[in-house]
mmCIF file of C-alpha atoms in Angstrom:
data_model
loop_
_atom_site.group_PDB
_atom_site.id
_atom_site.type_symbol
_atom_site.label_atom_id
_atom_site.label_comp_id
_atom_site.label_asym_id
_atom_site.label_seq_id
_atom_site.Cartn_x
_atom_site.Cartn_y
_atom_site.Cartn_z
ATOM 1 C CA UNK A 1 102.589 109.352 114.622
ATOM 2 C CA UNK A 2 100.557 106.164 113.159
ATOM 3 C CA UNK A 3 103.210 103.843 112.009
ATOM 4 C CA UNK A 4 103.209 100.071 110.957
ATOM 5 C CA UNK A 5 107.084 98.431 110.812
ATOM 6 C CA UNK A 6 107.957 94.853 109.723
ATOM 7 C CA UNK A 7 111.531 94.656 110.691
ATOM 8 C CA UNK A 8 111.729 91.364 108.294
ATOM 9 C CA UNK A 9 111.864 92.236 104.812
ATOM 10 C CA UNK A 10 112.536 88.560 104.158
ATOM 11 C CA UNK A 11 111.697 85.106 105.742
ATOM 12 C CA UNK A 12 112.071 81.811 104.550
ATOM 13 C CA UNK A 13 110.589 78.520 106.311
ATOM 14 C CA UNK A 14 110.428 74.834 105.251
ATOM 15 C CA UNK A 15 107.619 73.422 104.224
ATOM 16 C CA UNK A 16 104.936 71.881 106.221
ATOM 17 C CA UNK A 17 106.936 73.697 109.440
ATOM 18 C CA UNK A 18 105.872 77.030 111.252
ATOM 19 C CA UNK A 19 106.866 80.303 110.841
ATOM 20 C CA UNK A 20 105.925 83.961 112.506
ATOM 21 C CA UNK A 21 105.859 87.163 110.689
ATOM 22 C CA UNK A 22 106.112 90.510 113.092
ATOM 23 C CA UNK A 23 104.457 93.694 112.960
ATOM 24 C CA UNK A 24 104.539 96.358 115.395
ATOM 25 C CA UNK A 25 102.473 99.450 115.099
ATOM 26 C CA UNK A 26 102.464 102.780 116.808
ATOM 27 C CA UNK A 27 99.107 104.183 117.708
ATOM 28 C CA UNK A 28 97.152 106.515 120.009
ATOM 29 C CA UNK A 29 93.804 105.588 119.149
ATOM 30 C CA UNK A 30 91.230 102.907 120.887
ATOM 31 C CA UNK A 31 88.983 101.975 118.044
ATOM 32 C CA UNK A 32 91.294 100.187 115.326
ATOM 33 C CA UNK A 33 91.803 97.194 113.368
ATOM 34 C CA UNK A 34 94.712 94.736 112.254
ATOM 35 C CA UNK A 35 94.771 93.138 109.209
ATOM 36 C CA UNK A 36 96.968 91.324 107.199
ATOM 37 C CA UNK A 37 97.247 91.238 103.748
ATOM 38 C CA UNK A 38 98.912 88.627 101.207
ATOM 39 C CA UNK A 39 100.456 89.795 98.201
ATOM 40 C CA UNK A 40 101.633 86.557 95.370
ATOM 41 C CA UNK A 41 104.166 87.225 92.722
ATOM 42 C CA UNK A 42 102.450 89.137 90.199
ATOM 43 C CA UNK A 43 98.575 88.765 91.599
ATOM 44 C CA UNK A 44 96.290 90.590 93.318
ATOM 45 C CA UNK A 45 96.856 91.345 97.425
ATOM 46 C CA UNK A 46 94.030 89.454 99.595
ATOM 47 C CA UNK A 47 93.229 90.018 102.833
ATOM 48 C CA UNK A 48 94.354 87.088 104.760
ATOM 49 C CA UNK A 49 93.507 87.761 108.692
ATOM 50 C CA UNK A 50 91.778 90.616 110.667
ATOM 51 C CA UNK A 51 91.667 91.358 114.181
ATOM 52 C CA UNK A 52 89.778 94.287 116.530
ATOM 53 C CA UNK A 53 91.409 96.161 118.707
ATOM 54 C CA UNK A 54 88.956 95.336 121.464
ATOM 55 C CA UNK A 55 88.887 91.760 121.350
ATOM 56 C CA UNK A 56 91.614 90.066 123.184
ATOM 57 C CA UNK A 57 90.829 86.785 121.346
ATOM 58 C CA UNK A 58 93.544 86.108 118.672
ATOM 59 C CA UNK A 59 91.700 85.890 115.328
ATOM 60 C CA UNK A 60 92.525 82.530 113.615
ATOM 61 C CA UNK A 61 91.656 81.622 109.775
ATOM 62 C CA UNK A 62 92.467 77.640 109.113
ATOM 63 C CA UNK A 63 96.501 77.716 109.218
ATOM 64 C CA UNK A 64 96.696 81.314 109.759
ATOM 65 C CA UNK A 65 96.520 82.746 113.283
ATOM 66 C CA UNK A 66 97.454 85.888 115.053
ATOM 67 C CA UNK A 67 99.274 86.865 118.402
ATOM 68 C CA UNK A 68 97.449 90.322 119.130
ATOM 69 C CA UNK A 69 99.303 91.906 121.964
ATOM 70 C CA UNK A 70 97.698 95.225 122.500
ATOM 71 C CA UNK A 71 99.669 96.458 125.412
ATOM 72 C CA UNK A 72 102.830 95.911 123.628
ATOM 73 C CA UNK A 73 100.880 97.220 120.528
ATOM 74 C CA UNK A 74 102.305 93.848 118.408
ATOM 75 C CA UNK A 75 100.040 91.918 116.129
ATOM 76 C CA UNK A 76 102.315 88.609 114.667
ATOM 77 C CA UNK A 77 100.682 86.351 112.366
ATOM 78 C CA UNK A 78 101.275 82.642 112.575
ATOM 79 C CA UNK A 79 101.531 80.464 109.538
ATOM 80 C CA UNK A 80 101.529 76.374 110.491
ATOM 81 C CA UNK A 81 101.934 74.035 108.009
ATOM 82 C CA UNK A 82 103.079 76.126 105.020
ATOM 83 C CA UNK A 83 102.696 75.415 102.036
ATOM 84 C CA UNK A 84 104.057 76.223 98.542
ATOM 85 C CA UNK A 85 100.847 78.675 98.055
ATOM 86 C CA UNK A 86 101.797 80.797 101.438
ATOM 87 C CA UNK A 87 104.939 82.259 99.283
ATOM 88 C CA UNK A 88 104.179 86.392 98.683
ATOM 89 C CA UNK A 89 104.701 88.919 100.454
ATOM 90 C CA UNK A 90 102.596 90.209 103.640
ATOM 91 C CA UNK A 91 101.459 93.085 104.408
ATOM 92 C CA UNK A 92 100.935 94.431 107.602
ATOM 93 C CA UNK A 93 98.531 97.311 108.093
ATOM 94 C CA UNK A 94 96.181 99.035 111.034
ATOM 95 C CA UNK A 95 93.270 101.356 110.170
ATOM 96 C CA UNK A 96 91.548 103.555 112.422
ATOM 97 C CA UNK A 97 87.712 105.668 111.609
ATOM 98 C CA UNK A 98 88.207 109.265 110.283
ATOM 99 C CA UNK A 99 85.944 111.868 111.537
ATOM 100 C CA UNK A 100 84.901 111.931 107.291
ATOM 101 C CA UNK A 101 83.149 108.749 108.222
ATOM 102 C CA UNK A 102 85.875 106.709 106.144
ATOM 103 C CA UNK A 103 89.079 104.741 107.387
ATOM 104 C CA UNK A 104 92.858 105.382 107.233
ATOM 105 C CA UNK A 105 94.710 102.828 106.498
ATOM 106 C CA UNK A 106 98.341 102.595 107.750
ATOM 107 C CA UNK A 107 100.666 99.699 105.886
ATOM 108 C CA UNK A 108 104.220 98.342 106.781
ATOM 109 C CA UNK A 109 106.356 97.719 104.430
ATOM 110 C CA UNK A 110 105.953 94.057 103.938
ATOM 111 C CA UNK A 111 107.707 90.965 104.459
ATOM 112 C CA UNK A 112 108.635 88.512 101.863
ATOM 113 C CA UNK A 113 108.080 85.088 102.292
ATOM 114 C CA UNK A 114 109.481 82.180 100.675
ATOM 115 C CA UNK A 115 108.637 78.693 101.288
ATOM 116 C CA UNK A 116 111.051 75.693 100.807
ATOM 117 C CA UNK A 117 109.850 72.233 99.609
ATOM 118 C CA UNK B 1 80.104 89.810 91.834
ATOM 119 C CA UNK B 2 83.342 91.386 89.701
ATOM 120 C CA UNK B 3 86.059 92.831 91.560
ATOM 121 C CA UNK B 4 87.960 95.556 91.657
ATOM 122 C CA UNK B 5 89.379 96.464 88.447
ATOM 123 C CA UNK B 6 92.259 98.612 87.209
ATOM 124 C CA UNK B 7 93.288 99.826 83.641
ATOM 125 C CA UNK B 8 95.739 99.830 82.079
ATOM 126 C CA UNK B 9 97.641 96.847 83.502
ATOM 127 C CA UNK B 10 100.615 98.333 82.063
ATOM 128 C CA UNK B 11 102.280 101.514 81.253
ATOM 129 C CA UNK B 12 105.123 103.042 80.208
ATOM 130 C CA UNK B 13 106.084 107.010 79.871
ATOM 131 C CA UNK B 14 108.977 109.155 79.420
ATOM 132 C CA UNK B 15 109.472 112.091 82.071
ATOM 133 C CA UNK B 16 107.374 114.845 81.801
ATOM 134 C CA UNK B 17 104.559 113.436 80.069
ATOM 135 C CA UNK B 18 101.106 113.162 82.058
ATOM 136 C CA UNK B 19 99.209 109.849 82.928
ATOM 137 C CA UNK B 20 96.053 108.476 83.934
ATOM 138 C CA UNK B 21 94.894 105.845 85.778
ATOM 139 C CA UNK B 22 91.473 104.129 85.945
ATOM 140 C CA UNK B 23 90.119 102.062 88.861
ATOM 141 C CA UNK B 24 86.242 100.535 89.120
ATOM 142 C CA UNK B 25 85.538 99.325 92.662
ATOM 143 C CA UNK B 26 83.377 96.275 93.686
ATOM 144 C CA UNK B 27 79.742 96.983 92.789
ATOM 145 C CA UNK B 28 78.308 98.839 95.856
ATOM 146 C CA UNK B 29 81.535 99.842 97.245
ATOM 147 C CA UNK B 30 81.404 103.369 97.828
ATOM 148 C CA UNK B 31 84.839 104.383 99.006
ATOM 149 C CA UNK B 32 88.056 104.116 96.350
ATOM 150 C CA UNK B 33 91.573 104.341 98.039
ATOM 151 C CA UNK B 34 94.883 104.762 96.318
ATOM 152 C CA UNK B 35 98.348 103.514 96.766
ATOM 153 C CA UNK B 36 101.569 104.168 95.857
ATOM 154 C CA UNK B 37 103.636 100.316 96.118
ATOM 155 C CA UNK B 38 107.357 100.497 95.744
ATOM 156 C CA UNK B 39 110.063 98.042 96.705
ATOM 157 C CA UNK B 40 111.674 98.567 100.232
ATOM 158 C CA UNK B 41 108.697 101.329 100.967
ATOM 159 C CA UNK B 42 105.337 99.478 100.986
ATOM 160 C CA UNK B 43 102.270 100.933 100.362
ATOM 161 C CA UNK B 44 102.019 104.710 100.266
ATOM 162 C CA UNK B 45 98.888 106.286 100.924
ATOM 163 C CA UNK B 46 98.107 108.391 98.275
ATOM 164 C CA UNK B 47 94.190 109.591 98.434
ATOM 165 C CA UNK B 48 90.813 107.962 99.670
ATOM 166 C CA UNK B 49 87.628 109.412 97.288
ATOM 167 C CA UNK B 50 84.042 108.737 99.007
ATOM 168 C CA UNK B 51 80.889 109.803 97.611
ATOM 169 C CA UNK B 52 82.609 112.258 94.614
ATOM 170 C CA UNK B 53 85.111 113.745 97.797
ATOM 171 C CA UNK B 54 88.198 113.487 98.264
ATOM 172 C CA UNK B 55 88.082 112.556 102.099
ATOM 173 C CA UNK B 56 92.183 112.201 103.026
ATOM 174 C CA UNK B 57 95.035 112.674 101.559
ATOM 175 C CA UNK B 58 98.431 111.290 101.954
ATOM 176 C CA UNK B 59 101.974 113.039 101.328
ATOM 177 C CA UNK B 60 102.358 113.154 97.842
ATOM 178 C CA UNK B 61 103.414 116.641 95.696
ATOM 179 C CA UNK B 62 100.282 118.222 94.235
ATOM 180 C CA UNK B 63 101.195 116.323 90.099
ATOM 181 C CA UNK B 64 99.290 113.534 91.502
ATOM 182 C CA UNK B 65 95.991 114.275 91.515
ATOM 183 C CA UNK B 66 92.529 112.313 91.392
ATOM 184 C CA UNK B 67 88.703 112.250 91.260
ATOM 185 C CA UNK B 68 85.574 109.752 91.851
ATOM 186 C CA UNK B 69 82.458 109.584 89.587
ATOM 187 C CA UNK B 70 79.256 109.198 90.314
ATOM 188 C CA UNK B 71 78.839 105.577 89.459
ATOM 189 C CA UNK B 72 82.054 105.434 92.359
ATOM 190 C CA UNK B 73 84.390 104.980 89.295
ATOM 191 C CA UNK B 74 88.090 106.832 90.095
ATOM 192 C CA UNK B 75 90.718 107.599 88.091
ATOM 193 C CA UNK B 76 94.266 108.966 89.785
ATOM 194 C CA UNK B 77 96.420 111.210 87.254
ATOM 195 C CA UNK B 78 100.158 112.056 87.464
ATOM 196 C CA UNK B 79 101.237 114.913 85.710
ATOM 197 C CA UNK B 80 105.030 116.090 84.555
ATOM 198 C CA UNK B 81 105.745 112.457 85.511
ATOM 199 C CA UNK B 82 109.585 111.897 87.243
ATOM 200 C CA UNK B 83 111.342 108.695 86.910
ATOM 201 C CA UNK B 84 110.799 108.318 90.489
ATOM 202 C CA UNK B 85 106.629 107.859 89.894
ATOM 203 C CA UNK B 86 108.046 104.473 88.926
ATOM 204 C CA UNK B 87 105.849 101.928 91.188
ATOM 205 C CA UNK B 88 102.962 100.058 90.935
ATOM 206 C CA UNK B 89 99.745 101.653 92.021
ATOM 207 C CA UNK B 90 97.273 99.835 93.750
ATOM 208 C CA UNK B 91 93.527 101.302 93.878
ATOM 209 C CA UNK B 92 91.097 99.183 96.580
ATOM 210 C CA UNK B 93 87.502 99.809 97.378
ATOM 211 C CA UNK B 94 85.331 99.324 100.599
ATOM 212 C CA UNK B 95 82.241 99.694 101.380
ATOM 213 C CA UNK B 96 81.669 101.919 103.785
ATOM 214 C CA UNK B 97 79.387 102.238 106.952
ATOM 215 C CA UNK B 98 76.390 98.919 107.649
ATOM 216 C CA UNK B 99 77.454 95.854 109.688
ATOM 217 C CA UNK B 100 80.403 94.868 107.561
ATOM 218 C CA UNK B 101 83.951 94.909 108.331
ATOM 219 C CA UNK B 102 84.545 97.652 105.823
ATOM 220 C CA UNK B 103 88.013 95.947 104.797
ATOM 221 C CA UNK B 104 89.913 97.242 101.627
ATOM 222 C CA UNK B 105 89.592 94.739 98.516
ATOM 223 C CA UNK B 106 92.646 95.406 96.049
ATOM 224 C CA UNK B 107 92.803 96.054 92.621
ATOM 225 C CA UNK B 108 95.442 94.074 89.971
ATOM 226 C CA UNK B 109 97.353 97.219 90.199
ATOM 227 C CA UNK B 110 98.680 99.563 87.324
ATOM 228 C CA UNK B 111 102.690 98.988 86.831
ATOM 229 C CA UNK B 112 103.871 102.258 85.519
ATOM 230 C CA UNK B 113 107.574 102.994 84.160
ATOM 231 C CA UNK B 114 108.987 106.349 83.189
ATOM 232 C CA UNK B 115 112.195 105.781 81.216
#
């Protein structure tokens, strides 16, 4: 079965400090991607971060990076110096090709992250 | 270049009445996915439209229903709603196939209530 879990529905860090969001998926396939997704209070979810299955370089965005580890089929995202913006909740999710031509994605069920000032 | 737009923002039903949802995708985009979003679950997979087809479908009873336009336009309808259609539902577009990543961009969402 395809699965994506979060096993932190909630996370709170300081601001300006580090903190680490998991996500573990559950997959047979070769071809896939990783993405994470953030979701404010009341706006509209934005992709923050993607990664390919077949690169083994961590994907990194300005503050936000991942830890991709495919073997252990965990893909963590890093957020350093967090700000008051960073608060929302994140989405997790892993899509693989259907043989339609389209993709599947597969979400967790999020983690919500507050930030601290 | 607009994005991906959803209407109405807000509604609210009683059970048993019928609904319908509207979603226009990113000019271009080609492919119109929908989701189910509901505290403690996530985001449900409910149906991916592509080129007037449906192409997959999640796990969802048969009331919830949907269709694509030719302009790529969708609309998702819920019929002999339950208190338990409660969520927000989330409609995101791609484009699909060329040299782009092909990610999801998501709509405002529909929050729906059935009292």
């Amino acid at each position: 079965a395809q699965t994506v879990t979060q096993s932190q529905p909630e996370m709170s860090v300081q601001e300006a400090e580090t903190v680490t969001l998991s996500c573990t998926y559950d997959t047979s396939e070769s071809d896939y991607y990783l993405f994470w997704y953030k979701q404010p209070p009341s706006r509209q979810m934005i992709l923050v971060i993607r990664q390919e299955a077949y690169k083994q370089q961590n994907a990194t965005e300005n503050r936000f990076s991942v830890n991709f580890q495919k073997a252990a089929k965990s893909f963590s995202l890093k957020i350093s110096d967090s700000q008051l913006g960073d608060a929302a909740m994140y989405f997790c999710a892993y899509r693989v090709p259907q043989t339609s031509g389209t993709y599947k994605y597969i979400f967790g069920t999020g983690t919500r992250l507050k930030v601290l000032a | 270049k607009a994005g991906v737009t959803q209407t109405p923002r807000y509604l609210i039903k009683t059970r048993g009445q019928q609904v319908t949802l509207s979603c226009s995708p990113i000019s271009g985009h080609r492919s119109v996915s929908w989701y189910q979003q509901t505290p403690g679950q996530g985001l449900q997979f409910l149906f991916e439209y592509f080129s007037e087809t449906q192409r997959n479908k999640g796990n969802f009873p048969g009331r919830f229903s949907g269709r694509q336009f030719s302009n790529s336009r969708s609309e998702m309808n819920v019929s002999t709603l339950e208190l338990g259609d409660s969520a927000l539902y989330l409609c995101a577009s791609s484009l699909v196939g060329g040299s782009t990543y092909n990610e999801q961009f998501f709509g405002p969402g529909t929050r729906l209530t059935v009292l």
